[in-house]
Coordinates of N, CA and C and ligand atoms in Angstrom, one line a residue:
X219 N 124.2 126.1 105.7 CA 123.2 125.1 105.6 C 123.0 124.6 104.2
X220 N 123.1 123.3 103.9 CA 123.0 122.7 102.6 C 121.5 122.5 102.2
X221 N 121.2 122.6 100.9 CA 119.9 122.1 100.4 C 119.9 120.6 100.5
X222 N 118.8 120.0 100.8 CA 118.7 118.5 100.8 C 117.5 118.2 99.9
X223 N 117.7 117.2 99.0 CA 116.6 116.7 98.1 C 116.2 115.3 98.5
X224 N 114.9 115.1 98.7 CA 114.4 113.8 99.1 C 113.4 113.4 97.9
X225 N 113.8 112.4 97.2 CA 113.1 112.1 96.0 C 112.4 110.7 96.1
X226 N 111.2 110.6 95.8 CA 110.5 109.3 95.9 C 110.3 108.7 94.5
X227 N 110.8 107.5 94.4 CA 110.7 106.7 93.2 C 109.6 105.6 93.4
X228 N 108.4 105.9 92.9 CA 107.3 104.9 93.1 C 107.4 103.7 92.4
X229 N 108.4 103.6 91.4 CA 108.5 102.4 90.5 C 107.1 102.1 89.9
X230 N 106.8 100.8 89.7 CA 105.5 100.4 89.0 C 104.5 100.1 90.1
X231 N 104.1 101.0 90.9 CA 103.2 100.8 92.0 C 102.1 101.8 92.0
X232 N 100.9 101.5 92.6 CA 99.9 102.4 92.8 C 98.8 102.4 91.7
X233 N 97.7 103.1 92.1 CA 96.6 103.4 91.1 C 96.1 104.8 91.4
X234 N 95.1 105.2 90.6 CA 94.7 106.6 90.8 C 94.3 106.9 92.2
X235 N 93.5 106.0 92.8 CA 93.0 106.3 94.2 C 94.1 106.3 95.2
X236 N 95.0 105.3 95.1 CA 96.1 105.2 96.2 C 97.1 106.3 96.0
X237 N 97.3 106.7 94.7 CA 98.3 107.8 94.5 C 97.8 109.1 95.0
X238 N 96.5 109.3 94.8 CA 95.9 110.6 95.2 C 95.9 110.6 96.8
X239 N 95.7 109.5 97.4 CA 95.7 109.5 98.9 C 97.1 109.7 99.4
X240 N 98.1 109.0 98.7 CA 99.5 109.2 99.1 C 100.0 110.6 99.0
X241 N 99.6 111.3 97.8 CA 100.0 112.7 97.6 C 99.3 113.6 98.7
X242 N 98.1 113.3 99.0 CA 97.4 114.2 100.0 C 98.1 114.0 101.3
X243 N 98.5 112.8 101.7 CA 99.2 112.6 102.9 C 100.5 113.4 102.9
X244 N 101.3 113.3 101.8 CA 102.6 114.0 101.8 C 102.4 115.5 101.8
X245 N 101.4 116.0 101.0 CA 101.2 117.4 101.0 C 100.8 118.0 102.4
X246 N 100.0 117.1 103.1 CA 99.5 117.6 104.4 C 100.7 117.7 105.5
X247 N 101.7 116.9 105.3 CA 102.7 116.8 106.3 C 104.1 117.2 105.9
X248 N 104.3 117.9 104.8 CA 105.6 118.3 104.3 C 106.3 119.2 105.3
X249 N 107.6 119.0 105.7 CA 108.2 119.9 106.6 C 108.3 121.3 106.1
X250 N 108.1 122.2 107.0 CA 108.1 123.6 106.6 C 109.6 124.1 106.6
X251 N 110.3 123.7 105.6 CA 111.7 124.0 105.5 C 112.0 124.3 104.0
X252 N 112.5 125.5 103.8 CA 112.9 125.9 102.4 C 114.1 125.1 101.9
X253 N 114.8 124.6 102.8 CA 116.1 123.9 102.5 C 115.8 122.5 102.0
X254 N 114.7 121.9 102.4 CA 114.4 120.5 102.1 C 113.4 120.5 100.9
X255 N 113.9 120.0 99.7 CA 113.1 119.8 98.5 C 112.6 118.4 98.5
X256 N 111.3 118.3 98.2 CA 110.7 117.0 98.0 C 110.2 116.8 96.6
X257 N 110.3 115.6 96.2 CA 110.0 115.2 94.8 C 109.4 113.8 94.7
X258 N 108.4 113.7 93.9 CA 107.8 112.3 93.7 C 107.9 112.0 92.2
X259 N 108.2 110.7 91.9 CA 108.3 110.2 90.6 C 107.3 109.0 90.4
X260 N 106.1 109.4 90.0 CA 105.1 108.3 89.8 C 105.3 107.6 88.4
X261 N 104.6 106.5 88.2 CA 104.6 105.9 86.8 C 104.0 106.9 85.8
X262 N 104.4 106.7 84.5 CA 103.9 107.6 83.5 C 102.4 107.9 83.5
X263 N 101.5 106.9 83.6 CA 100.1 107.2 83.4 C 99.6 108.2 84.5
X264 N 100.3 108.3 85.6 CA 99.8 109.1 86.7 C 100.5 110.5 86.8
X265 N 101.4 110.8 85.9 CA 102.1 112.0 86.0 C 101.2 113.3 85.8
X266 N 100.3 113.2 84.9 CA 99.5 114.4 84.6 C 98.6 114.7 85.8
X267 N 98.0 113.6 86.4 CA 97.1 113.8 87.5 C 97.9 114.3 88.7
X268 N 99.1 113.8 88.9 CA 100.0 114.2 90.0 C 100.4 115.7 89.8
X269 N 100.7 116.1 88.6 CA 101.0 117.5 88.3 C 99.9 118.4 88.8
X270 N 98.7 117.9 88.4 CA 97.5 118.7 88.8 C 97.4 118.8 90.3
X271 N 97.6 117.7 91.0 CA 97.4 117.7 92.5 C 98.5 118.4 93.2
X272 N 99.7 118.5 92.7 CA 100.7 119.2 93.4 C 100.9 120.7 93.0
X273 N 100.0 121.1 92.1 CA 100.1 122.5 91.6 C 100.0 123.5 92.8
X274 N 100.9 124.4 92.9 CA 100.8 125.4 94.0 C 101.5 125.0 95.3
X275 N 102.0 123.7 95.3 CA 102.7 123.2 96.5 C 104.2 123.3 96.2
X276 N 105.0 122.9 97.2 CA 106.4 122.8 97.0 C 106.9 121.4 96.6
X277 N 105.9 120.5 96.4 CA 106.2 119.1 96.0 C 106.5 119.1 94.5
X278 N 107.7 118.7 94.1 CA 108.1 118.7 92.7 C 107.8 117.3 92.1
X279 N 107.7 117.3 90.7 CA 107.3 116.1 90.0 C 108.5 115.7 89.1
X280 N 108.7 114.4 89.1 CA 109.7 113.8 88.2 C 109.2 112.5 87.5
X281 N 109.9 112.1 86.5 CA 109.6 110.8 85.8 C 110.7 109.8 86.1
X282 N 110.4 108.6 85.9 CA 111.3 107.5 86.2 C 112.3 107.2 85.1
X283 N 112.0 107.6 83.9 CA 112.9 107.4 82.8 C 112.3 108.3 81.6
X284 N 113.0 108.3 80.5 CA 112.5 109.0 79.3 C 113.2 108.4 78.1
X285 N 112.6 108.7 76.9 CA 113.3 108.3 75.7 C 114.5 109.2 75.4
X286 N 115.5 108.7 74.8 CA 116.6 109.5 74.3 C 116.2 110.2 73.0
X287 N 115.1 109.8 72.4 CA 114.7 110.3 71.1 C 113.7 111.5 71.3
X288 N 113.8 112.4 70.3 CA 112.9 113.6 70.5 C 111.5 113.4 70.1
X289 N 111.2 112.6 69.1 CA 109.9 112.4 68.6 C 109.9 111.4 67.5
X290 N 108.8 110.8 67.2 CA 108.7 110.0 66.0 C 108.3 108.5 66.3
X291 N 108.8 107.6 65.4 CA 108.3 106.3 65.4 C 109.0 105.4 66.4
X292 N 108.7 105.7 67.7 CA 109.3 104.9 68.8 C 108.2 104.4 69.7
X293 N 107.4 103.5 69.2 CA 106.2 103.0 69.9 C 106.5 102.7 71.4
X294 N 105.6 103.2 72.2 CA 105.7 103.0 73.6 C 106.6 103.9 74.4
X295 N 107.4 104.7 73.7 CA 108.3 105.6 74.4 C 107.7 106.9 74.8
X296 N 108.3 107.6 75.7 CA 107.8 109.0 76.1 C 109.0 109.9 76.1
X297 N 108.8 111.0 75.4 CA 109.9 112.0 75.2 C 110.0 112.9 76.4
X298 N 111.2 113.5 76.5 CA 111.5 114.5 77.5 C 110.6 115.7 77.3
X299 N 110.3 116.1 76.0 CA 109.5 117.3 75.8 C 108.1 117.0 76.3
X300 N 107.6 115.8 76.2 CA 106.2 115.5 76.7 C 106.2 115.6 78.3
X301 N 107.3 115.2 78.9 CA 107.4 115.3 80.3 C 107.4 116.7 80.8
X302 N 108.2 117.5 80.1 CA 108.3 119.0 80.4 C 106.9 119.6 80.2
X303 N 106.2 119.2 79.1 CA 104.9 119.7 78.8 C 103.9 119.5 79.9
X304 N 104.0 118.4 80.6 CA 103.0 118.2 81.7 C 103.5 118.6 83.1
X305 N 104.6 119.2 83.1 CA 105.1 119.8 84.4 C 106.1 119.0 85.2
X306 N 106.8 118.0 84.5 CA 107.9 117.4 85.2 C 109.1 118.3 85.2
X307 N 109.8 118.3 86.3 CA 111.1 119.1 86.5 C 112.3 118.2 86.5
X308 N 112.1 116.9 86.9 CA 113.2 116.0 87.0 C 112.9 114.7 86.2
X309 N 114.0 114.0 85.8 CA 113.9 112.7 85.2 C 115.0 111.8 85.7
X310 N 114.6 110.7 86.3 CA 115.6 109.7 86.7 C 116.2 109.0 85.5
X311 N 117.5 109.0 85.4 CA 118.1 108.2 84.2 C 119.1 107.2 84.8
X312 N 119.1 106.0 84.2 CA 120.1 105.0 84.5 C 119.8 104.3 85.8
X313 N 118.6 104.3 86.3 CA 118.3 103.5 87.5 C 118.8 102.1 87.3
X314 N 119.3 101.4 88.3 CA 119.9 100.1 88.1 C 118.9 99.1 87.5
X315 N 117.6 99.3 87.8 CA 116.6 98.4 87.2 C 116.5 98.6 85.7
X316 N 116.7 99.8 85.3 CA 116.7 100.1 83.8 C 117.9 99.5 83.2
X317 N 119.1 99.6 83.9 CA 120.3 99.1 83.3 C 120.2 97.6 83.3
X318 N 119.8 96.9 84.4 CA 119.9 95.5 84.4 C 118.7 94.8 83.8
X319 N 117.5 95.3 83.9 CA 116.3 94.6 83.4 C 116.0 95.0 82.0
X320 N 116.4 96.2 81.6 CA 116.0 96.7 80.3 C 117.2 97.0 79.4
X321 N 118.3 96.5 79.8 CA 119.5 96.6 79.0 C 120.0 97.9 78.6
X322 N 119.8 98.9 79.5 CA 120.3 100.3 79.2 C 121.8 100.3 79.5
X323 N 122.6 100.6 78.4 CA 124.0 100.7 78.6 C 124.4 102.1 79.1
X324 N 125.6 102.2 79.6 CA 126.0 103.5 80.1 C 126.0 104.5 79.0
X325 N 126.2 104.1 77.7 CA 126.2 105.1 76.7 C 124.7 105.5 76.4
X326 N 123.8 104.6 76.5 CA 122.4 104.9 76.3 C 121.9 105.9 77.4
X327 N 122.4 105.6 78.6 CA 122.1 106.4 79.8 C 122.6 107.8 79.5
X328 N 123.8 107.9 79.0 CA 124.4 109.2 78.7 C 123.6 110.0 77.7
X329 N 123.1 109.3 76.7 CA 122.3 110.0 75.7 C 121.0 110.5 76.3
X330 N 120.4 109.7 77.1 CA 119.1 110.1 77.8 C 119.4 111.3 78.7
X331 N 120.6 111.3 79.4 CA 121.0 112.4 80.3 C 121.0 113.7 79.4
X332 N 121.7 113.6 78.3 CA 121.8 114.8 77.4 C 120.5 115.3 77.0
X333 N 119.6 114.4 76.6 CA 118.2 114.8 76.2 C 117.5 115.5 77.3
X334 N 117.6 115.0 78.5 CA 117.0 115.7 79.7 C 117.5 117.1 79.9
X335 N 118.8 117.2 79.9 CA 119.4 118.5 80.2 C 119.1 119.5 79.0
X336 N 119.1 118.9 77.8 CA 118.8 119.8 76.6 C 117.4 120.4 76.7
X337 N 116.5 119.7 77.3 CA 115.1 120.2 77.5 C 114.9 121.1 78.7
X338 N 116.0 121.3 79.4 CA 115.9 122.2 80.6 C 115.4 121.5 81.8
X339 N 115.3 120.2 81.8 CA 114.9 119.4 83.0 C 116.2 119.0 83.7
X340 N 116.0 118.5 85.0 CA 117.1 118.1 85.8 C 117.2 116.6 85.8
X341 N 118.3 116.0 85.2 CA 118.4 114.6 85.3 C 118.9 114.1 86.7
X342 N 118.4 113.0 87.2 CA 118.9 112.4 88.4 C 119.6 111.1 87.9
X343 N 121.0 111.2 87.8 CA 121.7 110.1 87.2 C 122.1 109.1 88.3
X344 N 121.6 107.9 88.1 CA 121.9 106.8 89.1 C 123.1 106.0 88.7
X345 N 124.0 105.9 89.7 CA 125.2 105.0 89.5 C 125.3 104.1 90.7
X346 N 125.9 103.0 90.5 CA 126.1 102.1 91.6 C 126.7 100.7 91.2
X347 N 127.3 100.1 92.2 CA 127.9 98.8 91.9 C 127.1 97.6 92.5
X348 N 127.3 96.5 91.9 CA 126.7 95.2 92.4 C 127.5 94.7 93.7
X349 N 127.0 93.7 94.3 CA 127.7 93.2 95.5 C 129.0 92.5 95.1
X350 N 128.9 91.8 93.9 CA 130.2 91.2 93.4 C 131.2 92.2 93.1
X351 N 130.8 93.3 92.5 CA 131.8 94.4 92.2 C 132.4 95.0 93.5
X352 N 131.5 95.2 94.5 CA 132.0 95.8 95.7 C 133.0 94.8 96.4
X353 N 132.6 93.5 96.4 CA 133.5 92.5 97.1 C 134.8 92.4 96.3
X354 N 134.8 92.6 95.0 CA 136.0 92.5 94.2 C 136.8 93.8 94.3
X355 N 136.4 94.8 95.1 CA 137.1 96.0 95.3 C 137.0 97.0 94.1
X356 N 135.9 96.7 93.3 CA 135.8 97.5 92.0 C 134.8 98.7 92.1
X357 N 134.4 99.0 93.3 CA 133.3 100.0 93.4 C 133.6 101.3 92.7
X358 N 134.8 101.8 93.0 CA 135.1 103.2 92.4 C 135.3 103.1 90.9
X359 N 135.9 102.0 90.4 CA 136.1 101.9 89.0 C 134.8 101.8 88.3
X360 N 133.8 101.0 88.9 CA 132.5 100.9 88.2 C 131.8 102.3 88.2
X361 N 131.8 103.0 89.4 CA 131.1 104.3 89.4 C 131.8 105.2 88.5
X362 N 133.2 105.2 88.5 CA 134.0 106.0 87.6 C 133.6 105.8 86.1
X363 N 133.4 104.6 85.7 CA 133.0 104.3 84.3 C 131.6 104.8 84.0
X364 N 130.7 104.7 85.0 CA 129.3 105.1 84.7 C 129.3 106.7 84.6
X365 N 130.1 107.3 85.4 CA 130.2 108.8 85.3 C 130.9 109.2 84.0
X366 N 132.0 108.5 83.7 CA 132.8 108.9 82.5 C 131.9 108.9 81.2
X367 N 131.0 107.9 81.2 CA 130.1 107.8 80.0 C 129.3 109.1 79.8
X368 N 128.9 109.6 80.9 CA 128.1 110.9 80.9 C 129.0 112.0 80.6
X369 N 130.2 112.1 81.3 CA 131.1 113.2 81.1 C 131.6 113.3 79.6
X370 N 131.8 112.1 79.0 CA 132.2 112.1 77.6 C 131.2 112.7 76.7
X371 N 129.9 112.4 77.1 CA 128.8 112.9 76.2 C 128.5 114.4 76.4
X372 N 128.5 114.8 77.6 CA 128.1 116.2 77.9 C 129.1 117.1 78.4
X373 N 130.3 116.6 78.8 CA 131.3 117.4 79.4 C 130.9 117.8 80.9
X374 N 131.9 118.3 81.6 CA 131.6 118.6 83.0 C 130.5 119.7 83.1
X375 N 130.5 120.6 82.2 CA 129.5 121.7 82.2 C 128.1 121.1 82.2
X376 N 127.9 119.9 81.5 CA 126.6 119.3 81.5 C 126.1 118.8 82.8
X377 N 127.0 118.8 83.8 CA 126.5 118.4 85.2 C 126.0 119.6 86.0
X378 N 126.1 120.8 85.4 CA 125.8 122.0 86.2 C 124.3 122.1 86.6
X379 N 123.4 121.4 85.9 CA 122.0 121.3 86.4 C 121.7 119.8 86.5
X380 N 122.4 119.1 87.3 CA 122.1 117.7 87.4 C 122.2 117.2 88.9
X381 N 121.6 116.1 89.1 CA 121.7 115.4 90.4 C 122.3 114.1 90.2
X382 N 123.1 113.6 91.1 CA 123.6 112.2 90.9 C 123.2 111.4 92.1
X383 N 122.7 110.2 91.9 CA 122.2 109.4 93.0 C 123.2 108.1 93.0
X384 N 123.9 108.0 94.1 CA 124.7 106.8 94.3 C 123.7 105.7 94.9
X385 N 123.5 104.7 94.2 CA 122.6 103.6 94.6 C 123.3 102.3 94.5
X386 N 123.9 101.8 95.6 CA 124.6 100.5 95.5 C 123.5 99.4 95.2
X387 N 123.7 98.6 94.1 CA 122.6 97.7 93.7 C 122.2 96.7 94.8
X388 N 123.2 96.4 95.6 CA 123.0 95.4 96.7 C 122.1 96.0 97.9
X389 N 121.9 97.3 97.8 CA 121.1 98.0 98.9 C 119.7 98.4 98.4
X390 N 119.4 98.2 97.1 CA 118.1 98.7 96.6 C 117.0 97.6 96.9
X391 N 116.1 98.0 97.7 CA 114.9 97.1 98.0 C 115.3 95.9 98.8
X392 N 116.5 95.8 99.4 CA 117.0 94.6 100.1 C 116.9 94.8 101.6
X393 N 116.7 96.0 102.1 CA 116.7 96.3 103.5 C 118.2 96.4 104.0
X394 N 119.2 96.2 103.1 CA 120.6 96.4 103.5 C 121.0 97.7 103.1
X395 N 121.2 98.6 104.1 CA 121.6 100.0 103.7 C 123.1 100.1 103.8
X396 N 123.7 100.9 102.9 CA 125.1 101.2 103.1 C 125.2 101.9 104.4
X397 N 126.3 101.7 105.1 CA 126.5 102.6 106.3 C 126.8 104.0 105.9
X398 N 126.5 105.0 106.8 CA 126.8 106.3 106.4 C 128.3 106.5 105.9
X399 N 129.2 105.7 106.5 CA 130.6 105.8 106.2 C 130.9 105.2 104.8
X400 N 130.2 104.1 104.5 CA 130.4 103.5 103.2 C 129.9 104.4 102.1
X401 N 128.7 105.0 102.3 CA 128.1 105.9 101.4 C 128.9 107.1 101.2
X402 N 129.4 107.7 102.3 CA 130.2 108.9 102.3 C 131.4 108.7 101.4
X403 N 132.0 107.5 101.6 CA 133.3 107.3 100.9 C 133.1 107.4 99.4
X404 N 132.0 106.8 98.9 CA 131.7 106.8 97.5 C 131.3 108.2 97.0
X405 N 130.5 108.9 97.9 CA 130.0 110.3 97.5 C 131.3 111.2 97.4
X406 N 132.2 111.0 98.3 CA 133.4 111.8 98.3 C 134.2 111.5 97.0
X407 N 134.2 110.3 96.6 CA 134.9 109.9 95.4 C 134.3 110.6 94.2
X408 N 132.9 110.6 94.2 CA 132.2 111.2 93.1 C 132.5 112.7 93.0
X409 N 132.4 113.4 94.2 CA 132.6 114.8 94.2 C 134.0 115.2 93.8
X410 N 135.0 114.4 94.3 CA 136.4 114.7 94.0 C 136.6 114.5 92.5
X411 N 136.0 113.5 91.9 CA 136.2 113.2 90.5 C 135.7 114.4 89.7
X412 N 134.5 114.9 90.1 CA 134.0 116.1 89.4 C 134.8 117.4 89.7
X413 N 135.3 117.5 90.9 CA 136.1 118.6 91.3 C 137.4 118.7 90.5
X414 N 137.9 117.6 90.1 CA 139.1 117.6 89.3 C 138.9 118.3 88.0
X415 N 137.6 118.3 87.6 CA 137.3 119.0 86.3 C 136.7 120.4 86.5
X416 N 135.9 120.6 87.6 CA 135.3 121.9 87.8 C 134.9 121.9 89.3
X417 N 135.7 122.7 90.1 CA 135.4 122.7 91.5 C 134.1 123.3 91.9
X418 N 133.7 124.3 91.1 CA 132.4 125.0 91.4 C 131.2 124.1 91.2
X419 N 131.2 123.4 90.1 CA 130.1 122.4 89.8 C 130.1 121.3 90.9
X420 N 131.3 120.9 91.2 CA 131.4 119.8 92.2 C 130.8 120.2 93.6
X421 N 131.1 121.5 93.9 CA 130.6 122.0 95.2 C 129.1 122.1 95.2
X422 N 128.5 122.4 94.1 CA 127.1 122.7 94.0 C 126.2 121.5 93.8
X423 N 126.8 120.5 93.1 CA 125.9 119.4 92.7 C 125.4 118.6 93.8
X424 N 124.1 118.2 93.8 CA 123.5 117.4 94.8 C 123.8 115.9 94.6
X425 N 124.3 115.3 95.6 CA 124.6 113.8 95.5 C 123.7 113.1 96.5
X426 N 122.8 112.3 95.9 CA 121.8 111.6 96.7 C 122.3 110.2 97.0
X427 N 121.9 109.6 98.1 CA 122.1 108.2 98.4 C 120.8 107.5 98.2
X428 N 120.8 106.3 97.6 CA 119.6 105.5 97.5 C 119.9 104.0 97.8
X429 N 119.1 103.4 98.6 CA 119.2 102.0 98.9 C 118.7 101.8 100.3
X430 N 117.4 101.4 100.4 CA 116.8 101.0 101.7 C 116.9 102.2 102.7
X431 N 116.8 103.4 102.3 CA 116.7 104.5 103.2 C 115.3 104.5 103.9
X432 N 115.3 104.7 105.2 CA 114.1 104.7 106.0 C 114.2 105.8 107.0
X433 N 113.1 106.0 107.7 CA 113.0 107.2 108.6 C 114.1 107.0 109.7
X434 N 114.5 105.8 110.1 CA 115.4 105.6 111.2 C 116.9 105.6 110.7
X435 N 117.2 105.6 109.5 CA 118.6 105.6 109.1 C 118.9 106.9 108.3
X436 N 117.8 107.7 107.9 CA 118.0 108.8 107.0 C 118.9 109.9 107.7
X437 N 118.7 110.2 108.9 CA 119.5 111.3 109.5 C 121.0 111.0 109.5
X438 N 121.3 109.8 109.8 CA 122.7 109.4 109.9 C 123.4 109.5 108.5
X439 N 122.6 109.1 107.5 CA 123.2 109.3 106.1 C 123.3 110.7 105.7
X440 N 122.2 111.5 105.9 CA 122.2 112.9 105.4 C 123.1 113.8 106.2
X441 N 123.6 113.3 107.4 CA 124.5 114.1 108.1 C 125.9 114.1 107.6
X442 N 126.2 113.1 106.7 CA 127.5 113.0 106.1 C 127.8 114.2 105.2
X443 N 129.0 114.7 105.1 CA 129.3 115.9 104.4 C 129.0 115.9 102.9
X444 N 129.1 114.7 102.3 CA 128.8 114.7 100.9 C 127.5 114.0 100.5
X445 N 126.6 113.8 101.4 CA 125.3 113.2 101.1 C 124.3 114.3 101.3
X446 N 123.7 114.6 100.1 CA 122.8 115.8 100.0 C 121.3 115.4 99.9
X447 N 121.0 114.2 100.4 CA 119.6 113.7 100.3 C 119.5 112.3 99.9
X448 N 118.3 111.9 99.5 CA 118.1 110.5 99.2 C 117.2 110.3 98.0
X449 N 117.4 109.1 97.3 CA 116.4 108.6 96.4 C 115.8 107.4 97.0
X450 N 114.5 107.5 97.2 CA 113.8 106.6 98.1 C 112.8 105.7 97.3
X451 N 112.9 104.4 97.4 CA 112.0 103.5 96.7 C 110.9 103.1 97.7
X452 N 111.0 102.0 98.3 CA 109.9 101.4 99.1 C 109.3 102.4 100.1
X453 N 110.2 103.1 100.8 CA 109.7 104.1 101.8 C 109.0 105.3 101.2
X454 N 108.9 105.4 99.9 CA 108.2 106.5 99.4 C 106.7 106.2 99.0
X455 N 106.4 105.0 99.3 CA 105.0 104.5 99.0 C 104.0 104.7 100.1
X456 N 104.5 105.1 101.2 CA 103.6 105.4 102.4 C 103.9 106.8 102.8
X457 N 102.9 107.7 103.0 CA 103.2 109.1 103.3 C 103.9 109.2 104.6
X458 N 103.6 108.4 105.6 CA 104.3 108.5 106.9 C 105.7 108.2 106.8
X459 N 106.0 107.1 106.0 CA 107.4 106.7 105.9 C 108.2 107.8 105.1
X460 N 107.6 108.3 104.1 CA 108.3 109.3 103.3 C 108.5 110.6 104.1
X461 N 107.5 110.9 104.8 CA 107.6 112.2 105.6 C 108.6 112.0 106.8
X462 N 108.7 110.8 107.3 CA 109.7 110.5 108.4 C 111.1 110.8 107.8
X463 N 111.4 110.5 106.5 CA 112.7 110.7 105.9 C 112.8 112.3 105.7
X464 N 111.7 112.9 105.2 CA 111.8 114.3 104.9 C 112.0 115.1 106.2
X465 N 111.4 114.6 107.3 CA 111.6 115.3 108.6 C 113.0 115.1 109.1
X466 N 113.6 113.9 108.9 CA 115.0 113.6 109.2 C 115.9 114.6 108.5
X467 N 115.5 114.9 107.2 CA 116.3 115.8 106.4 C 116.2 117.2 107.0
X468 N 115.0 117.6 107.4 CA 114.8 118.9 108.0 C 115.5 119.1 109.3
X469 N 115.8 118.0 110.0 CA 116.4 118.1 111.3 C 117.9 118.2 111.3
X470 N 118.5 118.1 110.1 CA 120.0 118.1 110.0 C 120.4 119.6 110.1
Ligands
PEP99 C1 115.2 102.9 94.5 O1 114.2 102.5 94.0 O2 115.9 103.7 93.8 C2 115.5 102.5 95.8 C3 116.6 103.1 96.4 O3 114.7 101.6 96.4 P1 114.6 101.3 98.0 O4 114.6 102.6 98.8 O5 113.4 100.5 98.2 O6 115.9 100.5 98.3

């Protein structure tokens, strides 16, 4: 039986009252399964309150990004040490919105990845191709380049406490999900690429799929041999929707 991780990326949504209600709903309905790990990634201002609300539960806390710098004159940035200090265990790095809207290059993403692992937190590295890239048959080369940037920075050993999320850009927030077979093909490519460097790390690393995962398509995706859970955007904003995905994970 594999571990499955279901991570909610709330993006820039919610306020104190709605977040508290959402968390209460998730906490009340979490599947009673040691195998299924649940994680929420609220916006920065709500991390501390969320940490407080999830204390003593099995719901883990993550951030949506972090600075690659340790401390100092970086106005507006948040360091990994600060995230660790308030109870974050995970940090998403290289989400496609960070890459496309905020100009994060693969090398900047790799530096962030290294900062997260150096602090003892778990990075969730997002990789994925655009629709044009898929249609041009470039999916694997794009994913390969995104992974290589991180591998060059930290080496394969740097993946030993990491999660990778395959998120095809054309499936994020669009309602168009990759089929389980399409996702599995890329996940297998990722695992084999890592296995060529270290079979043990490849076997253990969790590979999440993200892109319009919902309660009704989650089981099909998570049943694939190389899909170890999901990174969930829209459906993580309602407790019932998120729990439907968590329950699908528990049913595998
Ligand atoms: C995401 O934000 O990473 C994501 C996959 O969003 P959605 O589930 O809404 O497609």
